[in-house]
PDB file of C-alpha atoms in Angstrom:
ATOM      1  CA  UNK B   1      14.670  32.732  -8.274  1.00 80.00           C
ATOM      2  CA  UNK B   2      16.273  29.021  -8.529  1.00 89.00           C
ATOM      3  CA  UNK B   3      14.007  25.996  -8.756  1.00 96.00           C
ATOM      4  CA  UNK B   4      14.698  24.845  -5.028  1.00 94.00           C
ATOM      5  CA  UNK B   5      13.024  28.778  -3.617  1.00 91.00           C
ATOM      6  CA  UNK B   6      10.106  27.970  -6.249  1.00 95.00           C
ATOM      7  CA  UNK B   7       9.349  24.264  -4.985  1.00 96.00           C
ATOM      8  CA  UNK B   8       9.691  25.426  -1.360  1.00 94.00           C
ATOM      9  CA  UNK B   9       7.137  28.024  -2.008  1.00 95.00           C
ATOM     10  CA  UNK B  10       4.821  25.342  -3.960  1.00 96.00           C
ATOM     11  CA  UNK B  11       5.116  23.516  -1.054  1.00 96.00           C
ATOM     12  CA  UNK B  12       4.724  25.951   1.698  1.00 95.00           C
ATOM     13  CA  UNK B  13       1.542  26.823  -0.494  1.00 95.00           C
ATOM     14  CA  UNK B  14       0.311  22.980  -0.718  1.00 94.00           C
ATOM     15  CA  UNK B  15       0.429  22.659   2.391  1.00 95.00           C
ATOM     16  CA  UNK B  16      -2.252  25.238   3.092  1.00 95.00           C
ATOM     17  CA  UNK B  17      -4.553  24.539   0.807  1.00 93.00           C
ATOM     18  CA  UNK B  18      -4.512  20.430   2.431  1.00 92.00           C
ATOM     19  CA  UNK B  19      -5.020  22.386   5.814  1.00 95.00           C
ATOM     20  CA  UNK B  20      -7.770  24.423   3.928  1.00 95.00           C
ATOM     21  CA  UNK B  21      -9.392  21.247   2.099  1.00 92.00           C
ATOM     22  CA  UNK B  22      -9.280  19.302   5.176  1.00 93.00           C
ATOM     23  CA  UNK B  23     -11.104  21.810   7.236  1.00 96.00           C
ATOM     24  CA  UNK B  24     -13.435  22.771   4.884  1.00 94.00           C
ATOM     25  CA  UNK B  25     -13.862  19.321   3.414  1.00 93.00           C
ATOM     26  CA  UNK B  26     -14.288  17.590   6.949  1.00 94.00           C
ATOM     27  CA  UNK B  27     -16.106  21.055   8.277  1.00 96.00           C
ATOM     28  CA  UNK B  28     -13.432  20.102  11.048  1.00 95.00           C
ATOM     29  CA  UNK B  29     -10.638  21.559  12.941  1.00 95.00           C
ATOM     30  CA  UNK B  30      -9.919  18.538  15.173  1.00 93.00           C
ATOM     31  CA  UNK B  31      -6.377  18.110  15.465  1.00 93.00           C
ATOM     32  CA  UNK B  32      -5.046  21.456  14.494  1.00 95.00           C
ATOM     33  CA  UNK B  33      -3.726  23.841  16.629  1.00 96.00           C
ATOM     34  CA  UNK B  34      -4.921  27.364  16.309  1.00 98.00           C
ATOM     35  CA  UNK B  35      -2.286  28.251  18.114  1.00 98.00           C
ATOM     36  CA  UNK B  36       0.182  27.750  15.635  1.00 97.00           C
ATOM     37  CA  UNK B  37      -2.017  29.205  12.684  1.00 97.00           C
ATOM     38  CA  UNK B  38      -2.073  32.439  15.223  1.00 98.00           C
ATOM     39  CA  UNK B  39       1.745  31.973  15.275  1.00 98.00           C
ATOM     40  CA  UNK B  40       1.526  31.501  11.330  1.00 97.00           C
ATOM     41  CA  UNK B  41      -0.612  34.298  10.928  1.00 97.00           C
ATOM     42  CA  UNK B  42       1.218  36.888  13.114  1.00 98.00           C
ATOM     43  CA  UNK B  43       4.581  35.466  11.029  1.00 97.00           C
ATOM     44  CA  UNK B  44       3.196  36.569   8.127  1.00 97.00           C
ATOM     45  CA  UNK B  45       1.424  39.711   9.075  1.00 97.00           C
ATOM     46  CA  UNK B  46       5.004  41.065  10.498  1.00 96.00           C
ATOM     47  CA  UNK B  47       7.043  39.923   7.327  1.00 93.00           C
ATOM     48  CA  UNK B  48       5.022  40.836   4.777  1.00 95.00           C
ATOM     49  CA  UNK B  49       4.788  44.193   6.295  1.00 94.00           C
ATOM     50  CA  UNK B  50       6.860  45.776   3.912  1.00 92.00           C
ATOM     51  CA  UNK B  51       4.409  44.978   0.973  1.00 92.00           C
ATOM     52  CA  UNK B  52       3.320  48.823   1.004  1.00 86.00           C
ATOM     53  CA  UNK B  53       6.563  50.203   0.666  1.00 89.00           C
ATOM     54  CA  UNK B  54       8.761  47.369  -1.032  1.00 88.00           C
ATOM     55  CA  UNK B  55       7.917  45.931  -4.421  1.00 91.00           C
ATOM     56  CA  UNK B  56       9.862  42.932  -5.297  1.00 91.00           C
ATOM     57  CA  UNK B  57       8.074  41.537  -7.903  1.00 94.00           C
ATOM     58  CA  UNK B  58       4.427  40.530  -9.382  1.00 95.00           C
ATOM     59  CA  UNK B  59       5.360  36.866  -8.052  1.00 94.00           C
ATOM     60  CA  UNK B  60       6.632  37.688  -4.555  1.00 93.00           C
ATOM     61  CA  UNK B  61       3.908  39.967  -3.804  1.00 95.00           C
ATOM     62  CA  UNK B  62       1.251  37.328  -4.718  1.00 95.00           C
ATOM     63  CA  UNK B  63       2.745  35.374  -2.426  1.00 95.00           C
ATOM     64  CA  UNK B  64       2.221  37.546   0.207  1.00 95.00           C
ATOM     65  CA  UNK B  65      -0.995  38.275  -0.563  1.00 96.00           C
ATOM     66  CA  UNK B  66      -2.008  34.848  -0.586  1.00 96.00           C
ATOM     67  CA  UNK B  67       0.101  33.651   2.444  1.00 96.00           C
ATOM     68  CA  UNK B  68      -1.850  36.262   4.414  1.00 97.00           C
ATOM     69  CA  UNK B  69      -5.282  35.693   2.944  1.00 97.00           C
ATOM     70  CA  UNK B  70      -5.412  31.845   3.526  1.00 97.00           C
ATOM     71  CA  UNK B  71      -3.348  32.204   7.022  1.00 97.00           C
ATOM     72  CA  UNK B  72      -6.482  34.555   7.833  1.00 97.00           C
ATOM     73  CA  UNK B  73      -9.299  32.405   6.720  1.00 97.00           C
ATOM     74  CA  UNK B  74      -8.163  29.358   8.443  1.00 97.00           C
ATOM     75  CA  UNK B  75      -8.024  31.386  11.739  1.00 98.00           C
ATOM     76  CA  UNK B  76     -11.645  33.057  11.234  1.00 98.00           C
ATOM     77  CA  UNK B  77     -12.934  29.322  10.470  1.00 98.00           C
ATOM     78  CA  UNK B  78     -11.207  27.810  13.368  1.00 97.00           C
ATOM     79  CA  UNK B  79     -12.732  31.043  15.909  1.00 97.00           C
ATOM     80  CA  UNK B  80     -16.058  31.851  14.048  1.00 97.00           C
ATOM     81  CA  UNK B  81     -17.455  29.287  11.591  1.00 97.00           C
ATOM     82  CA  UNK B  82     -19.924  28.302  13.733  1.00 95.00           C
ATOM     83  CA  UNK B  83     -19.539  24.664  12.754  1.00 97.00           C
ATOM     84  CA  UNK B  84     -15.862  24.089  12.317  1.00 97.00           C
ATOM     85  CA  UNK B  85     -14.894  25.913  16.085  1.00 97.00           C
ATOM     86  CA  UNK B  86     -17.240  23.323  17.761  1.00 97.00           C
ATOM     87  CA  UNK B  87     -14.687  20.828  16.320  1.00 96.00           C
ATOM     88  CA  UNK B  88     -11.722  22.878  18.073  1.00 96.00           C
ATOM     89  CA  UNK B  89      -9.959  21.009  21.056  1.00 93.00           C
ATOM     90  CA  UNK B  90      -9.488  23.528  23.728  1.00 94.00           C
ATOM     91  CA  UNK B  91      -8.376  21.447  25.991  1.00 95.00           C
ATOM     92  CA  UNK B  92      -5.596  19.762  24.091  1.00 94.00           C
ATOM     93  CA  UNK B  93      -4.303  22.843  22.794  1.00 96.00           C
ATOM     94  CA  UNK B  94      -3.309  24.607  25.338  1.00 95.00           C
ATOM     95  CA  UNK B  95       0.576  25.306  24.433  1.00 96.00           C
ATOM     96  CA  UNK B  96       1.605  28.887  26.131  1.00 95.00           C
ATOM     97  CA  UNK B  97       2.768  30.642  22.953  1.00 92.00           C
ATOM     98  CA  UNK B  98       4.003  33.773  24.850  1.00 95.00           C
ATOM     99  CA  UNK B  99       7.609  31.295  25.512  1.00 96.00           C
ATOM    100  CA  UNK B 100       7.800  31.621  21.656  1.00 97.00           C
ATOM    101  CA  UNK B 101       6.470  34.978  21.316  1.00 97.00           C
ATOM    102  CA  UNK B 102       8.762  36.965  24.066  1.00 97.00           C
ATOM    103  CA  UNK B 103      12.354  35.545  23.149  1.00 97.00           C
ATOM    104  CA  UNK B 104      11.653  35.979  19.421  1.00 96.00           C
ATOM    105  CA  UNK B 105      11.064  39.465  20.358  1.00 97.00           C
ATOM    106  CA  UNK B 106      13.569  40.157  22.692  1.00 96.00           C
ATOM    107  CA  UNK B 107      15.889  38.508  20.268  1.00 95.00           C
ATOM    108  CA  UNK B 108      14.925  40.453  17.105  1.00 94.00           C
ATOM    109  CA  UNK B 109      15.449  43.704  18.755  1.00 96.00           C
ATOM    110  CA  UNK B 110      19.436  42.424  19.974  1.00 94.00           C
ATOM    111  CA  UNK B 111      20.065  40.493  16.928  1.00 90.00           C
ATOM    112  CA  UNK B 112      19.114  41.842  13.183  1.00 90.00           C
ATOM    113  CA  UNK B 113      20.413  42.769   9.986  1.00 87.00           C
ATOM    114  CA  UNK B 114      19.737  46.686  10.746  1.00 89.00           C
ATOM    115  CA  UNK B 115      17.252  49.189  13.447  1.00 92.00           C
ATOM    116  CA  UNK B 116      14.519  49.775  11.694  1.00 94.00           C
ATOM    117  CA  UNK B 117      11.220  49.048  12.610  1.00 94.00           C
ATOM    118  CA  UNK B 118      10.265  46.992   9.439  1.00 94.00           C
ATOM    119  CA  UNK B 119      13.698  45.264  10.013  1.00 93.00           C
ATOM    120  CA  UNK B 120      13.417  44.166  13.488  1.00 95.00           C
ATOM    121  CA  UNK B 121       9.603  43.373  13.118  1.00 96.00           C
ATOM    122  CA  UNK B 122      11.055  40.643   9.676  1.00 92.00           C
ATOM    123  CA  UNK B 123      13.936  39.471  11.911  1.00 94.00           C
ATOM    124  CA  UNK B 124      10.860  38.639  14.783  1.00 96.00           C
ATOM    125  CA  UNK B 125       8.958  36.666  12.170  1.00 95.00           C
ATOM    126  CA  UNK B 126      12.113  34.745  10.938  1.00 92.00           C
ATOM    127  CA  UNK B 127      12.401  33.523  14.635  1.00 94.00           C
ATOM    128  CA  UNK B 128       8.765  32.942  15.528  1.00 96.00           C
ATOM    129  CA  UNK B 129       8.434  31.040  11.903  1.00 94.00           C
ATOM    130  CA  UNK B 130      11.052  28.523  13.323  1.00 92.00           C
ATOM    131  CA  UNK B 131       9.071  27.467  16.248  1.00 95.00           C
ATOM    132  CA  UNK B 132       5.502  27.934  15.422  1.00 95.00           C
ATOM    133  CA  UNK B 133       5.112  24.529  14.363  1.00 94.00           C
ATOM    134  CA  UNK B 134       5.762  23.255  18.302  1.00 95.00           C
ATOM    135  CA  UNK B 135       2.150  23.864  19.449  1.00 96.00           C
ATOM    136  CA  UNK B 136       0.907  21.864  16.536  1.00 95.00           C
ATOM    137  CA  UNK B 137       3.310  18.825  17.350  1.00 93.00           C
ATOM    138  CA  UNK B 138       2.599  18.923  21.261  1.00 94.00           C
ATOM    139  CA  UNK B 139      -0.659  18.867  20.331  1.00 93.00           C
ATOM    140  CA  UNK B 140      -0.554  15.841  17.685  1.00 91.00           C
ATOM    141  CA  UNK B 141       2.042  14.297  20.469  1.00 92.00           C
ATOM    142  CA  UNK B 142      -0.866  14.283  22.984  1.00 92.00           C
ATOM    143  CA  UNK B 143      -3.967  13.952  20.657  1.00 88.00           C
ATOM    144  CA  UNK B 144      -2.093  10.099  19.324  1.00 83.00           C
ATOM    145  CA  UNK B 145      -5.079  10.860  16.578  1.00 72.00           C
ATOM    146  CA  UNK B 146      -3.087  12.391  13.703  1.00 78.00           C
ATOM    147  CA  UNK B 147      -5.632  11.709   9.932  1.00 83.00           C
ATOM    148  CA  UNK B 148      -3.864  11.617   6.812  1.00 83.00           C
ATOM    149  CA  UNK B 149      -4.685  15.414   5.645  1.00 82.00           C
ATOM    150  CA  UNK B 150      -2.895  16.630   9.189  1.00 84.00           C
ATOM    151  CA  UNK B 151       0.194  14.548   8.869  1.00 86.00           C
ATOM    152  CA  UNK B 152       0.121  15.496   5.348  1.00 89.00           C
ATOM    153  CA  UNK B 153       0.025  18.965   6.516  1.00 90.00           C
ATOM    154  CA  UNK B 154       3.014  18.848   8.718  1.00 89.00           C
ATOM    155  CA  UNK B 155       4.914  16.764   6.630  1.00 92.00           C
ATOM    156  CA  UNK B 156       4.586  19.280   3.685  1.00 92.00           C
ATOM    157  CA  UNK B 157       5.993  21.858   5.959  1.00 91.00           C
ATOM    158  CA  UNK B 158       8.988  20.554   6.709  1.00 91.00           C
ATOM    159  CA  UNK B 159       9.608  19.496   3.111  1.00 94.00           C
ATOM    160  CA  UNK B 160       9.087  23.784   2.780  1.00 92.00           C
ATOM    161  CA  UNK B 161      11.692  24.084   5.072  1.00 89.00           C
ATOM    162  CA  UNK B 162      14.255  20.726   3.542  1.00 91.00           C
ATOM    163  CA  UNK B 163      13.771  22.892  -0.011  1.00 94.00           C
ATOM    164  CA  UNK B 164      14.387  26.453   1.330  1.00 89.00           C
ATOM    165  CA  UNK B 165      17.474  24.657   2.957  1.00 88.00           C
ATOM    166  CA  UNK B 166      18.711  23.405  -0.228  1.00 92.00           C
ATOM    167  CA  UNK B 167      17.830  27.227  -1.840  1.00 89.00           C
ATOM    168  CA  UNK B 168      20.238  28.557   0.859  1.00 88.00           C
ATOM    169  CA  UNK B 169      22.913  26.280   0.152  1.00 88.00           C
ATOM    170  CA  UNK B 170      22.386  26.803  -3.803  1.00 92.00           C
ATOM    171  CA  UNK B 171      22.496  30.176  -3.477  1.00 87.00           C
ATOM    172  CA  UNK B 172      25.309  30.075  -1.321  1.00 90.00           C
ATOM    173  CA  UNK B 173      27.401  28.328  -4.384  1.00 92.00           C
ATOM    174  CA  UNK B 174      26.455  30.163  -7.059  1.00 93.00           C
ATOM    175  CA  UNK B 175      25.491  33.920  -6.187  1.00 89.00           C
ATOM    176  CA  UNK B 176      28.761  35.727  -4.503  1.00 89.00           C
ATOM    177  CA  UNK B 177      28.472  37.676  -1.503  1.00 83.00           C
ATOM    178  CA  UNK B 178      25.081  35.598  -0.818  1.00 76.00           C
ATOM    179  CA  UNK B 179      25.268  35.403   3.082  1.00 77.00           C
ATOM    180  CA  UNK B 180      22.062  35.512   4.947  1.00 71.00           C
ATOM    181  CA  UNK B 181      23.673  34.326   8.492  1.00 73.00           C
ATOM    182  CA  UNK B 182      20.779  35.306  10.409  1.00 73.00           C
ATOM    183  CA  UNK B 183      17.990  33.007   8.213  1.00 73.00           C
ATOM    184  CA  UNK B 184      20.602  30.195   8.182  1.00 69.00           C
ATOM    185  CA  UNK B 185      20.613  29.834  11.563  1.00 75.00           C
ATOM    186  CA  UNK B 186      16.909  30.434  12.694  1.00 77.00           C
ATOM    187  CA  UNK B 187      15.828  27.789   9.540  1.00 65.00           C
ATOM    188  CA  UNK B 188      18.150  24.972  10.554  1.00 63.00           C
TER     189      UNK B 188
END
């Protein structure tokens, strides 16, 4: 692992835990979409799929772990914490993720890496993790009220995605044979 994987995963991981401190801090969900924690959550349920049959490492499946853990509490706060979903805005967030959802799909099962189920179901999140974000910026775009620990949110994961950019492009240069066509084009 190369220091630019490592600070995009910090990152990616900072991020969350401002979304979690802001919600539980605040006891308020106003101004995020749960629509694109769904998104989030169903990204990370379908990648990290392959945790019960693929061991990478100690480090990578923490990682998992945790990306699914905190992806799952922030949705069961945002639905069920009887507080924290009062703060929800409905009404604002009303993006139709099923035009994200249906041509991820449809384009995971025509283009992947191999047919397997586990293959196709990773190629699905790689897409869907690429436009996830867009229900939480339509919904900041109509809201105009973005605090500091949102923007800080959204800002953090893009920074994720600069870093893994710069992994790709490090890795690229100094690891032959390194081509990963299919994530270089769904994470630019």
């Amino acid at each position: 692992m190369n220091l630019f994987r490592l600070a995009g995963d910090m990152t990616h991981l900072l991020s969350i835990v401002l979304l979690l401190l802001k919600i539980n801090g605040t006891k308020s969900c106003r101004g995020i979409s749960l629509r694109t924690q769904e998104l989030y959550g169903l990204v990370f349920l379908m990648r990290y799929l392959d945790i019960f049959t693929n061991f990478i490492s100690l480090y990578n499946t923490c990682m998992k772990l945790v990306f699914l853990l905190t992806s799952g509490t922030i949705i069961y706060l945002m639905r069920y914490h009887k507080v924290i979903r009062s703060t929800y805005d409905k009404e604002q967030d009303t993006f139709k993720y099923q035009f994200l959802v249906i041509p991820c799909i449809v384009l995971a099962l025509f283009i992947n890496n191999e047919r397997t189920v586990l293959e196709v179901l990773w190629t699905f999140s790689i897409y869907l993790e690429a436009v996830a974000i867009l229900p939480q910026l339509v919904l900041l775009q109509r809201t105009q009220n973005i605090d500091n620990l949102t923007g800080n949110y959204v800002f953090m994961l893009g920074t994720y995605r600069g870093l893994y950019i710069l992994n790709w492009v490090y890795r690229y240069w100094t690891e032959p044979g390194y081509r990963q066509w299919l994530i270089w084009l769904s994470g630019i």
